[in-house]
mmCIF file of C-alpha atoms in Angstrom:
data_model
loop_
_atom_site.group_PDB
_atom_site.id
_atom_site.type_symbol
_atom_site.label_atom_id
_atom_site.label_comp_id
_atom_site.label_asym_id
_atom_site.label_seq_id
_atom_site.Cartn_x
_atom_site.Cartn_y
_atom_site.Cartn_z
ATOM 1 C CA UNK A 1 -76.496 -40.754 79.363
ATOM 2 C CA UNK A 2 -76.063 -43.480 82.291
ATOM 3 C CA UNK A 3 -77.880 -46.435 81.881
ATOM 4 C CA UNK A 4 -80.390 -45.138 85.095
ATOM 5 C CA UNK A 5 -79.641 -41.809 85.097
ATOM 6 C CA UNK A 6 -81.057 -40.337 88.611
ATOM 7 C CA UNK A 7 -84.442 -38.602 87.949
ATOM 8 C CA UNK A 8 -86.474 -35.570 89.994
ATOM 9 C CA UNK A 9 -90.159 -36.318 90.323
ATOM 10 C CA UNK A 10 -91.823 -32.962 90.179
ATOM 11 C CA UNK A 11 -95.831 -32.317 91.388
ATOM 12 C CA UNK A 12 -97.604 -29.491 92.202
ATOM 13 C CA UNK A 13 -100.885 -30.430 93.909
ATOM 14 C CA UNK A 14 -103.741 -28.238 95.640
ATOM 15 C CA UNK A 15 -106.733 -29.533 97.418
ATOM 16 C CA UNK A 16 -105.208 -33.128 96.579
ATOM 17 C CA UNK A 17 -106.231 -35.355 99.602
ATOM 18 C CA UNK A 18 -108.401 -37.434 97.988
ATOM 19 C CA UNK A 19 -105.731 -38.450 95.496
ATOM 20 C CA UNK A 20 -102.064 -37.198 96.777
ATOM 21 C CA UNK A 21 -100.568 -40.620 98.577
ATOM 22 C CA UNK A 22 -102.089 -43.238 95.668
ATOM 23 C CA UNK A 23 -100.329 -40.823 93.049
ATOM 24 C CA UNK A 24 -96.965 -40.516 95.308
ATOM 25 C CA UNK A 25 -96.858 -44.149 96.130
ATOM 26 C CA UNK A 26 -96.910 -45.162 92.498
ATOM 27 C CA UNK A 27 -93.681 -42.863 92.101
ATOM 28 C CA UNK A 28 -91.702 -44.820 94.600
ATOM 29 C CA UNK A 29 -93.189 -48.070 93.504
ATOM 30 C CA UNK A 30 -92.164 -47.387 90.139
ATOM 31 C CA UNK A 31 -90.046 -50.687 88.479
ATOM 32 C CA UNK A 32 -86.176 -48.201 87.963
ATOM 33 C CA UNK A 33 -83.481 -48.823 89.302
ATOM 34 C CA UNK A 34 -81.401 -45.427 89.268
ATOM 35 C CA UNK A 35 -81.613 -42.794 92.077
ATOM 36 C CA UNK A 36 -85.336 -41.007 92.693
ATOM 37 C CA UNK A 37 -86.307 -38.158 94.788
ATOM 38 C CA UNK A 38 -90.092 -36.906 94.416
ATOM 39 C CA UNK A 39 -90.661 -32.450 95.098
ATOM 40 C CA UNK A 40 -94.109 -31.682 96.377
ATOM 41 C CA UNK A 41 -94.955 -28.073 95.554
ATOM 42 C CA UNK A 42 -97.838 -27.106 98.085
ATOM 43 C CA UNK A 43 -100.313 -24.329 97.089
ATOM 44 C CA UNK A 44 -102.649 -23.156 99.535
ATOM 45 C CA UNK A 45 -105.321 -26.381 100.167
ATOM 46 C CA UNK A 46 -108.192 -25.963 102.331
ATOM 47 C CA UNK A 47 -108.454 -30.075 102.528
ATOM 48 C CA UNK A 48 -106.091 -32.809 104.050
ATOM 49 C CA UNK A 49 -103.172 -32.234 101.381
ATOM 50 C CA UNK A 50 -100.739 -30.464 103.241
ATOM 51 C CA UNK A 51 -101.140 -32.846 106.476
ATOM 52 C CA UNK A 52 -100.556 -35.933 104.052
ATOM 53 C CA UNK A 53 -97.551 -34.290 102.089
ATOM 54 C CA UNK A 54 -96.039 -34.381 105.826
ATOM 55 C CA UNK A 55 -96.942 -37.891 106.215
ATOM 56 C CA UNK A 56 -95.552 -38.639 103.371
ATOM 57 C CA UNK A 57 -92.364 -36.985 103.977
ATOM 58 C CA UNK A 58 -92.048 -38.864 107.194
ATOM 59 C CA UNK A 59 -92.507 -41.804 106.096
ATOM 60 C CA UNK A 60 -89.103 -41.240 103.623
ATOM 61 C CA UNK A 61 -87.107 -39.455 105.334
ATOM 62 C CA UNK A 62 -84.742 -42.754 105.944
ATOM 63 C CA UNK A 63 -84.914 -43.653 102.811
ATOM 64 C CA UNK A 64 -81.630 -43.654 99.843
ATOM 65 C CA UNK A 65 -83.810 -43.219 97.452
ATOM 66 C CA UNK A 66 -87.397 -42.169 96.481
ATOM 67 C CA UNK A 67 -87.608 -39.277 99.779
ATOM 68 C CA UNK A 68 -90.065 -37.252 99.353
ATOM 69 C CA UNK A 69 -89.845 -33.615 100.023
ATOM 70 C CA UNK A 70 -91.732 -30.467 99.833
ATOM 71 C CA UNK A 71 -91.590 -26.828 98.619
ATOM 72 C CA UNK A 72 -94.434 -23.819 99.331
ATOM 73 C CA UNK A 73 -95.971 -22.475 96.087
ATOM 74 C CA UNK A 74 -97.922 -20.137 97.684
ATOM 75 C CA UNK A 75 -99.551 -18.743 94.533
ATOM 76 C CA UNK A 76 -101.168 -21.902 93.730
ATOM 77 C CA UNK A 77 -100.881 -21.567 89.928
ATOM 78 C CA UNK A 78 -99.586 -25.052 88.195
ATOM 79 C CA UNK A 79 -96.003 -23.139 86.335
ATOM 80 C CA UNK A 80 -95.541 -21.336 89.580
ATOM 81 C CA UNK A 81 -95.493 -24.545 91.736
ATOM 82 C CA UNK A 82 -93.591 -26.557 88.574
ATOM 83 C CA UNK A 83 -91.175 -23.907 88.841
ATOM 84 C CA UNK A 84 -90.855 -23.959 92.039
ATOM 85 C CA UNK A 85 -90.344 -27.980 92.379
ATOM 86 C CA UNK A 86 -87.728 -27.994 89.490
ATOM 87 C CA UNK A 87 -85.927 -25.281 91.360
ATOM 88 C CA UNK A 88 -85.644 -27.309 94.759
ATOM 89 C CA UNK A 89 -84.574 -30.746 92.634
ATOM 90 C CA UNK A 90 -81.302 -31.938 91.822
ATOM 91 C CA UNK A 91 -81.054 -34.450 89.054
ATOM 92 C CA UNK A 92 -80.452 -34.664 85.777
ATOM 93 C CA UNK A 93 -84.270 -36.584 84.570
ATOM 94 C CA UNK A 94 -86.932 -34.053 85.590
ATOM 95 C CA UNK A 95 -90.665 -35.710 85.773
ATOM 96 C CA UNK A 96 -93.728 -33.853 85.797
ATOM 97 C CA UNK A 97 -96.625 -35.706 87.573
ATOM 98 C CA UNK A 98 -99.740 -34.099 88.470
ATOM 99 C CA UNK A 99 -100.929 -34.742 92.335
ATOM 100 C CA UNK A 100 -104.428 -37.295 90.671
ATOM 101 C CA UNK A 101 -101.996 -38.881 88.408
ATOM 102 C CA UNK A 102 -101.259 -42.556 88.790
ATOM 103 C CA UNK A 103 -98.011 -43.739 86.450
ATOM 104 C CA UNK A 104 -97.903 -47.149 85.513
ATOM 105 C CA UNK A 105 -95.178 -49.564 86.906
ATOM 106 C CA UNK A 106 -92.461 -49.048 84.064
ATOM 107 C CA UNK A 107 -93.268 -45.341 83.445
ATOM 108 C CA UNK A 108 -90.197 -43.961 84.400
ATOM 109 C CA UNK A 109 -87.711 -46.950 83.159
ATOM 110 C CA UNK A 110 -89.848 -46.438 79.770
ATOM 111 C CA UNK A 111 -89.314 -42.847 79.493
ATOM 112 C CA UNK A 112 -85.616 -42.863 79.998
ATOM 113 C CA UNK A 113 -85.278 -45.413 77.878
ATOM 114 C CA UNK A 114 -86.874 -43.630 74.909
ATOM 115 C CA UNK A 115 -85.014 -40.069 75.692
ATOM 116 C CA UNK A 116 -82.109 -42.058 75.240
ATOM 117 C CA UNK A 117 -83.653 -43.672 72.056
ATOM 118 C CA UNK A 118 -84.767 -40.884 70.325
ATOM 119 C CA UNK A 119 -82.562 -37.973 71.406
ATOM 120 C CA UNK A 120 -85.791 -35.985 72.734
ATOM 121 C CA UNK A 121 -85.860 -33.062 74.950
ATOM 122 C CA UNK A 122 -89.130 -34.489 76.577
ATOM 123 C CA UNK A 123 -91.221 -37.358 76.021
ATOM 124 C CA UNK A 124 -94.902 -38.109 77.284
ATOM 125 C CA UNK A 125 -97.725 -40.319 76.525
ATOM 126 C CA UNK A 126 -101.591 -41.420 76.950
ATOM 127 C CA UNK A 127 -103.217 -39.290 79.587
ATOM 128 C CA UNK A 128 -105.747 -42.802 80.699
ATOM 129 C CA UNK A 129 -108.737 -41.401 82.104
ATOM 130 C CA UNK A 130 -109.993 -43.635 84.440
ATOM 131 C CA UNK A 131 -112.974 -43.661 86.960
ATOM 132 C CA UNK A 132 -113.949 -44.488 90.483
ATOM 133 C CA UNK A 133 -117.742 -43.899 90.106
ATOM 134 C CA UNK A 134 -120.533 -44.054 87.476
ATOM 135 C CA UNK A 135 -120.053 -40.414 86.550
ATOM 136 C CA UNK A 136 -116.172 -40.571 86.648
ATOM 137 C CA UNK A 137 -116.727 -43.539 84.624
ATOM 138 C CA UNK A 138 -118.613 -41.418 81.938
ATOM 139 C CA UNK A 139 -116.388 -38.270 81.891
ATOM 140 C CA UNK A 140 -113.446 -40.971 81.514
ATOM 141 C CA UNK A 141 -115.397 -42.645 78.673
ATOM 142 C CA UNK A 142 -116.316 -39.102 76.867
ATOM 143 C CA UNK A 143 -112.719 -37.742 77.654
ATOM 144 C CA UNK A 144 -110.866 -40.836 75.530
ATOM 145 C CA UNK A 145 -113.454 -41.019 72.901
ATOM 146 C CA UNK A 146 -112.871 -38.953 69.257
ATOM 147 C CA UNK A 147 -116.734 -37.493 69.770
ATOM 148 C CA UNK A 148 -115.150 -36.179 72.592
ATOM 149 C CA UNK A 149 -111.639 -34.582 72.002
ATOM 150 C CA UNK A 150 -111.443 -35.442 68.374
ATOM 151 C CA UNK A 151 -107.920 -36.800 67.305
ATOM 152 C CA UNK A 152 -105.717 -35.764 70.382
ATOM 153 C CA UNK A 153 -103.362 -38.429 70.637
ATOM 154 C CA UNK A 154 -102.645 -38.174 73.913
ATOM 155 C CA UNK A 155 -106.440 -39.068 74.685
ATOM 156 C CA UNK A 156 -107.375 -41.275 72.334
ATOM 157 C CA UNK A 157 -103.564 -43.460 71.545
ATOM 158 C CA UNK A 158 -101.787 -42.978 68.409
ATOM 159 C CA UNK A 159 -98.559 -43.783 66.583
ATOM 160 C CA UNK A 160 -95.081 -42.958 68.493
ATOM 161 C CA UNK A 161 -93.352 -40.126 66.806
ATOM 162 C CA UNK A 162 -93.127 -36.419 67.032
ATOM 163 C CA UNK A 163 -95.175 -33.928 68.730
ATOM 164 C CA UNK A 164 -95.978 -30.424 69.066
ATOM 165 C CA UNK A 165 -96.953 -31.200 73.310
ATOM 166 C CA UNK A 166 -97.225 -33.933 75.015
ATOM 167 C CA UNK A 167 -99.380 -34.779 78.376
ATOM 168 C CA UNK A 168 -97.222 -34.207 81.583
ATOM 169 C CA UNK A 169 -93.676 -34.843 80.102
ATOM 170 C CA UNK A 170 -90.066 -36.236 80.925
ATOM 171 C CA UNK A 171 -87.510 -33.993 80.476
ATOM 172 C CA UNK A 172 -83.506 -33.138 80.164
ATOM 173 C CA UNK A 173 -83.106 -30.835 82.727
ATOM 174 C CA UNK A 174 -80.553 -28.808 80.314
ATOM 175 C CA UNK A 175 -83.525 -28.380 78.638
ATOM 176 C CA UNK A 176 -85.663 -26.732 81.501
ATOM 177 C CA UNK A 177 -83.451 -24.956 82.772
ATOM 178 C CA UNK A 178 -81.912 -23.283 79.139
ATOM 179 C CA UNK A 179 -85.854 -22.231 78.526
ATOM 180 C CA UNK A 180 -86.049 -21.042 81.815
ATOM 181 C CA UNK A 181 -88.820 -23.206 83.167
ATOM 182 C CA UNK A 182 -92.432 -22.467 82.651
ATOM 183 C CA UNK A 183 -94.184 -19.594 81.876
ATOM 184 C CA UNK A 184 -95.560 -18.209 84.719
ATOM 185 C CA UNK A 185 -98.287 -16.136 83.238
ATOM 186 C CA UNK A 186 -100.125 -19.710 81.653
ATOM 187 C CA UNK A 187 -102.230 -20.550 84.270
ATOM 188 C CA UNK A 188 -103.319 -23.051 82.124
ATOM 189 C CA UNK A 189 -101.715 -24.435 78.662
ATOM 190 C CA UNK A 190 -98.257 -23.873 80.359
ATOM 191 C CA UNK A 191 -97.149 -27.938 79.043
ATOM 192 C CA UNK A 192 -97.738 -26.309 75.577
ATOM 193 C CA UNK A 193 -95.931 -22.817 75.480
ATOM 194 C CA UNK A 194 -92.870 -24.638 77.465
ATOM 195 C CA UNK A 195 -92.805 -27.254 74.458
ATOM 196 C CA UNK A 196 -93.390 -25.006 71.917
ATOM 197 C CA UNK A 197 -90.171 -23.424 72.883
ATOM 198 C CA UNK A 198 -88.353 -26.070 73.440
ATOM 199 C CA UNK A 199 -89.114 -27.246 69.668
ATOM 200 C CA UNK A 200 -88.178 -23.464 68.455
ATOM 201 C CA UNK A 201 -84.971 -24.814 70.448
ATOM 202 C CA UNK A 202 -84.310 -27.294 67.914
ATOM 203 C CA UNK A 203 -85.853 -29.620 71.010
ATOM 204 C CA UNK A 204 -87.570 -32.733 70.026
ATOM 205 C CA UNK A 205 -90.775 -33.253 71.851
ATOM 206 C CA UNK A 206 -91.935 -37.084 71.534
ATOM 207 C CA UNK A 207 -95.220 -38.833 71.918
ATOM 208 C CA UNK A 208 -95.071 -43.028 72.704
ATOM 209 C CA UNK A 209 -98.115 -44.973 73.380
ATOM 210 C CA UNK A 210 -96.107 -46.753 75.342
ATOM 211 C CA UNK A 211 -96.591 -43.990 78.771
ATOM 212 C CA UNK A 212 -99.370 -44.392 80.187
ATOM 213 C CA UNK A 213 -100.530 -42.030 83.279
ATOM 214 C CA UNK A 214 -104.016 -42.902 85.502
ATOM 215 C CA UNK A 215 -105.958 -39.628 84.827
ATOM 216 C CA UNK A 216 -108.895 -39.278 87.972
ATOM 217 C CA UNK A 217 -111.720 -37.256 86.513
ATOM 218 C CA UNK A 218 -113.343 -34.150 87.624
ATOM 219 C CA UNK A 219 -115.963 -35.657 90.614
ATOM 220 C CA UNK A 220 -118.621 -33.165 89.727
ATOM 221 C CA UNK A 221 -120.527 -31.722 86.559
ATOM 222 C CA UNK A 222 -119.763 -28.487 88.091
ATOM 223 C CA UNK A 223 -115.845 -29.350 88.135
ATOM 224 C CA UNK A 224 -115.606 -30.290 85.055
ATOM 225 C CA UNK A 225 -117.477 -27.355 83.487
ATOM 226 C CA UNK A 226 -115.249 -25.182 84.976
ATOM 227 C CA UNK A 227 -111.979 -27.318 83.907
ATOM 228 C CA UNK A 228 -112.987 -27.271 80.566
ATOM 229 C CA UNK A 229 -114.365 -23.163 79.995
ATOM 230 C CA UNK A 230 -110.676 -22.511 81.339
ATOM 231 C CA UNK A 231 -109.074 -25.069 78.836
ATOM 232 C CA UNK A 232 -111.233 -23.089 75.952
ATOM 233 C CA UNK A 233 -110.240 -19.560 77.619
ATOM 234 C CA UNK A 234 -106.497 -20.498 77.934
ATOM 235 C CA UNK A 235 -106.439 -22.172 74.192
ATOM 236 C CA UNK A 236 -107.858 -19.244 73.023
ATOM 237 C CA UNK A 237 -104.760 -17.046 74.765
ATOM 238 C CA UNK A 238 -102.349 -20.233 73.171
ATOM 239 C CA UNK A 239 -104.250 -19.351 69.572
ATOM 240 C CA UNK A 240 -103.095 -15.302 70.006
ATOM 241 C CA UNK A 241 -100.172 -16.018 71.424
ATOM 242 C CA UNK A 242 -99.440 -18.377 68.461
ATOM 243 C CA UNK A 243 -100.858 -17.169 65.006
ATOM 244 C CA UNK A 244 -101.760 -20.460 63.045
ATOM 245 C CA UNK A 245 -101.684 -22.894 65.405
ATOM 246 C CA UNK A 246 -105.260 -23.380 65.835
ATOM 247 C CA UNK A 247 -107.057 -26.164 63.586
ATOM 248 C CA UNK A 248 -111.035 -27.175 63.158
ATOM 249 C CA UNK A 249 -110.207 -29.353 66.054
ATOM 250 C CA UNK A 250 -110.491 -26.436 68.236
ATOM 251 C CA UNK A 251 -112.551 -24.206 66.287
ATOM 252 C CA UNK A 252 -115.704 -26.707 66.839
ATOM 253 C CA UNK A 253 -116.590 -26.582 70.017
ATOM 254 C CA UNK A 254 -117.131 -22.684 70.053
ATOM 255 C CA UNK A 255 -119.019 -23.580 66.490
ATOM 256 C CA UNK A 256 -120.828 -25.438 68.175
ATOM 257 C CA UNK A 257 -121.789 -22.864 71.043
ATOM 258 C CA UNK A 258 -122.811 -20.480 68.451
ATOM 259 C CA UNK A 259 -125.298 -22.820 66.211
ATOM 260 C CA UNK A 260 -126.886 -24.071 69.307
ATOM 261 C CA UNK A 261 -127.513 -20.654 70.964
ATOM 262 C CA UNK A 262 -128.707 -19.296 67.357
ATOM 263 C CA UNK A 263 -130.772 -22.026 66.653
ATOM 264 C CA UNK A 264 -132.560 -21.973 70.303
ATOM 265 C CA UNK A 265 -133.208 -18.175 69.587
ATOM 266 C CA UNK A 266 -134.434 -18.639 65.624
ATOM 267 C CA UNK A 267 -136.814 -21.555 66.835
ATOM 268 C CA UNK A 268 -137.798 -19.174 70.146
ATOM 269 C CA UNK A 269 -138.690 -16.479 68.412
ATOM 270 C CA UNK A 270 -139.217 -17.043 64.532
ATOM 271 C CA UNK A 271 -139.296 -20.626 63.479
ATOM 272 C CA UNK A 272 -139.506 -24.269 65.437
ATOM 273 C CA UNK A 273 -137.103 -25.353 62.207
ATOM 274 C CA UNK A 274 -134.449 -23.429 64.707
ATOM 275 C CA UNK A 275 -134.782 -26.325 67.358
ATOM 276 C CA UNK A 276 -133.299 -28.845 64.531
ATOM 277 C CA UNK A 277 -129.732 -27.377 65.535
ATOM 278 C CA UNK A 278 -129.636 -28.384 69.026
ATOM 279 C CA UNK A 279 -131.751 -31.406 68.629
ATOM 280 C CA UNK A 280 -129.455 -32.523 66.030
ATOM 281 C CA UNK A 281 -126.367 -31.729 68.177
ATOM 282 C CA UNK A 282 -128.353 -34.117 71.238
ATOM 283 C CA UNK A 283 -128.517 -36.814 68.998
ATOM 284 C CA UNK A 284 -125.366 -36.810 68.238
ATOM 285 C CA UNK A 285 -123.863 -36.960 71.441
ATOM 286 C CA UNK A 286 -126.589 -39.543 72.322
ATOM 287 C CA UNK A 287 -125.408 -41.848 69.162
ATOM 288 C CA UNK A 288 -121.520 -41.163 69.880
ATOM 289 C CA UNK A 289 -121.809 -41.822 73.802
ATOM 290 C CA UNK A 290 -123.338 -45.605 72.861
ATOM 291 C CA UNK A 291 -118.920 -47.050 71.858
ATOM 292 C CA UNK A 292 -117.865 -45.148 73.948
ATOM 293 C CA UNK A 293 -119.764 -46.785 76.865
ATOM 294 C CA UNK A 294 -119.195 -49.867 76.023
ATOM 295 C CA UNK A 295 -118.904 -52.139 78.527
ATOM 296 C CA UNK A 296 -119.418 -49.781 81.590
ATOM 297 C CA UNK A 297 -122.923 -49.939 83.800
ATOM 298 C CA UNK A 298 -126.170 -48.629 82.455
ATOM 299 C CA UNK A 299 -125.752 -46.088 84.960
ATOM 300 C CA UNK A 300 -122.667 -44.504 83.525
ATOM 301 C CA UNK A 301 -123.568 -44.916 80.181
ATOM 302 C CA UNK A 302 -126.301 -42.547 80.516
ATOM 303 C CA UNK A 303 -124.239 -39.868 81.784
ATOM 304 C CA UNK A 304 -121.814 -40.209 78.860
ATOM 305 C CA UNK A 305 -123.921 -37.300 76.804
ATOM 306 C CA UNK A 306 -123.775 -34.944 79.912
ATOM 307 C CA UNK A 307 -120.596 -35.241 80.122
ATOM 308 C CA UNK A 308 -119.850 -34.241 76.665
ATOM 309 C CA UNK A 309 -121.927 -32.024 76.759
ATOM 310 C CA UNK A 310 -120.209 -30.032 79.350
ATOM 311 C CA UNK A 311 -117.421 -30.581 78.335
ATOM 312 C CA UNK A 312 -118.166 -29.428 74.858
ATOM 313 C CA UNK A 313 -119.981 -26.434 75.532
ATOM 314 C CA UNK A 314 -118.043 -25.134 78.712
ATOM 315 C CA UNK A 315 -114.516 -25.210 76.220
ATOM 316 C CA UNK A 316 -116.648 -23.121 73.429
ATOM 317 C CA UNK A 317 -117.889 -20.841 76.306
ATOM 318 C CA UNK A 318 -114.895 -20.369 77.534
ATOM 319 C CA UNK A 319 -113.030 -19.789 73.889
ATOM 320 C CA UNK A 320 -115.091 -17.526 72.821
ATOM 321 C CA UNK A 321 -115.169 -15.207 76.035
ATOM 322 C CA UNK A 322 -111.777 -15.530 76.291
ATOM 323 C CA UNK A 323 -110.410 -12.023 76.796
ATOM 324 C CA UNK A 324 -108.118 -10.007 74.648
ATOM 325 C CA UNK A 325 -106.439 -8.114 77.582
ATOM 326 C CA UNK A 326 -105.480 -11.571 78.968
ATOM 327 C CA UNK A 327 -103.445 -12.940 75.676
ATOM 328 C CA UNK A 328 -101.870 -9.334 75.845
ATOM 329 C CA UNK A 329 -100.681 -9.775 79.302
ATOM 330 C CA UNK A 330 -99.303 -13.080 78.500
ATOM 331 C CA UNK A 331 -97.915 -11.935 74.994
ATOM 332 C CA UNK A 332 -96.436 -9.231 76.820
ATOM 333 C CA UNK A 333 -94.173 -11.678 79.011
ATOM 334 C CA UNK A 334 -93.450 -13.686 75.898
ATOM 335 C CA UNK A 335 -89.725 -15.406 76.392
ATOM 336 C CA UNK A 336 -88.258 -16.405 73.406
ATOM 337 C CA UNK A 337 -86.643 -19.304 72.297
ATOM 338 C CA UNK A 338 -83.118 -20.295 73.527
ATOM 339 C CA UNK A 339 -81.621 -21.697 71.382
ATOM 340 C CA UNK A 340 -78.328 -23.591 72.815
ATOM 341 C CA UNK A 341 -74.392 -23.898 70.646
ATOM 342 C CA UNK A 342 -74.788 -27.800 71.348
ATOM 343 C CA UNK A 343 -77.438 -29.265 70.009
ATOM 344 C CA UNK A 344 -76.491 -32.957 70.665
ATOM 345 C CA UNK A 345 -79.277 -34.178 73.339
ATOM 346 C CA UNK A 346 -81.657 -32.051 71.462
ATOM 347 C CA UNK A 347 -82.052 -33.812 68.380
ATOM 348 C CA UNK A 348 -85.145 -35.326 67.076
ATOM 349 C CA UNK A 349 -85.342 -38.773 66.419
#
C-alpha cells in the first residue's frame, strides 16, 4: 500500500441540516496528506440538507482534493445510500462517515496507518457521544456508560485488537466490492452483517481506541426511543439471521421489559411486593446515572435515568416485537461469504 493511499469518504445523510457541513468540514480538515474526495448520498430530506449538500459542493468544486460530490439515494435506507456512495467513488480507502459524525483531526491518517499495520479489511473505533444541550449531554453520558450499553467497546473504550464489528469503519475497497457492498435488506445492523462476512472472508475486522468519531445524540426523548426499539427490532433479525451470536448483553434489556411489565401487573392486581421489580430497576438507574454524570450540570444529570431508561426499554420493546416475517425476508436475501484466492490484504493481525 502507498504511504497515503487516496481514500473515498462515503455518507449517507437524511434530514441532516442541523449537522451536515460541521461533519463534512471535519473530512476536508482532516490532518492526511494523500488524495480525498467525500460522496454525499441524498435520501429524501424534508429540512435544509439537500440545499447545503449543494453549498457544499460549490464551495469544492475547484478544489484537487477533498471535492465534494453527491449521489440520489432515493430510498433513504442507510445500505441503500452506502451502496450507492461506494458505487459513485473511485479510490482505493473507502470511509464510512455518518452525516452527525464529527472525526477527529488524525482520523483518517490513523486509520490507514493501522490497515497497513495490521493487515485488516476494516478498522473502526470509539463512537464519542457528545452533547450540545443538557439532555444531549445525558443521552451522551448514559450512551458511554456500562449501565448503559454494558461492555460494547466501541462505547465505552477498550483494548485494540480484533472484532466481530466495528462503529462506522475504514475499509479496502477489494474488500467491499468482493462482498458486494451492503446488504440492502438491513435497514438497520447493516455495519454488522457486512463485517460478519467479511470475517467469514478470512477478513480481519479491527477495533483501536485510537479512532475516535463525535457522535451528536438523538435531540428528543421521542428520537431516541424510536432509535433504540429499531436497534432491539433489527438485533433481534441479526440474532435469527445468526444462530449464537446473541449474549446476556443483549438478552437484558428485553429481560428487563418483561420483569418490569410482570411486576407492575402482580403488584396491580395481586400483591404491592410486585412494585419491588420496577422500583428496584429505578434505583438502579438512579444509582448508575450518579458516574456517569460526573462533572456535567445538575440539569443534565437528572435526565441521565430518562435517558436510560428509554433507551433500555425502547431496545427490549423493540426485541421482543421484533417480527419473524422480517428476519425471513432478510434471511431470504442472505449473500454468502466470498471468499477471495488471495488472501494477502485480508489477514488478521
Amino acid at each position: 500500500m502507498p504511504e497515503h493511499p487516496a481514500v473515498s469518504v462515503i455518507m449517507p445523510v437524511l434530514n441532516e441540516e442541523r449537522h451536515l457541513r460541521g461533519a463534512v468540514t471535519a473530512i476536508l480538515e482532516q490532518e492526511y496528506d494523500g488524495e480525498m474526495e467525500v460522496v454525499v448520498a441524498l435520501g429524501p430530506s424534508t429540512d435544509r440538507t439537500d440545499e447545503i449538500a449543494a453549498e457544499l459542493v460549490r464551495e469544492t468544486e475547484f478544489r484537487t482534493s477533498g471535492r465534494v460530490r453527491t449521489v440520489p439515494n432515493p430510498t433513504g435506507r442507510t445500505p441503500a445510500a452506502l451502496n450507492a456512495a461506494i458505487a459513485a467513488s473511485r479510490h482505493p480507502i473507502v470511509v464510512r462517515v455518518d452525516g452527525h459524525g464529527i472525526l477527529s483531526p488524525n482520523y483518517i491518517a490513523t486509520a490507514v496507518r493501522l490497515l497497513e499495520e495490521t493487515g485488516a479489511a476494516n478498522v473502526g473505533g470509539i463512537m464519542h457521544a457528545e452533547g450540545e444541550n443538557d439532555w444531549e449531554h445525558a443521552v451522551a453520558a448514559a450512551m458511554t456508560s456500562k449501565i448503559g450499553v454494558g461492555n460494547a467497546v466501541f462505547h465505552t473504550g477498550g483494548q485494540a485488537g480484533p472484532a466481530e464489528t466495528v462503529y462506522l469503519g475504514v475499509f479496502r475497497r477489494e474488500a467491499l466490492e468482493q462482498q458486494g457492498g451492503y446488504n440492502v435488506e438491513f435497514i438497520r445492523a447493516q455495519d454488522w452483517e457486512l463485517n460478519y462476512r467479511i470475517r467469514e472472508a478470512g477478513g480481519g475486522i479491527w477495533f483501536s481506541p485510537e479512532l475516535l468519531v463525535s457522535y451528536r445524540p438523538r435531540p428528543t426523548v421521542k428520537a431516541l426511543a424510536k432509535q433504540y426499539k429499531d436497534y432491539g427490532r433489527w438485533r433481534h433479525v441479526v440474532a435469527r439471521y445468526h444462530a449464537g451470536s446473541i449474549n446476556l448483553r443483549y438478552l437484558a434489556p428485553p429481560a428487563a421489559v418483561v420483569a418490569i411489565a410482570a411486576g407492575v401487573v402482580v403488584g396491580a392486581a395481586l400483591t404491592p411486593w410486585g412494585f419491588v421489580i420496577p422500583a428496584g430497576y429505578l434505583a438502579a438507574i438512579t444509582a448508575g446515572s450518579v458516574p456517569a454524570g460526573r462533572g456535567l450540570p445538575l440539569k443534565a444529570r437528572l435526565q441521565i435515568p430518562v435517558a436510560l431508561a428509554t433507551m433500555h426499554m425502547s431496545w427490549g420493546f423493540g426485541f421482543l416485537t421484533s417480527p419473524r416475517s422480517l428476519a425471513r425476508k432478510v434471511i431470504a436475501s442472505r449473500r454468502p461469504a466470498v471468499t477471495s484466492v488471495d488472501h494477502d490484504n485480508t489477514r488478521t493481525a
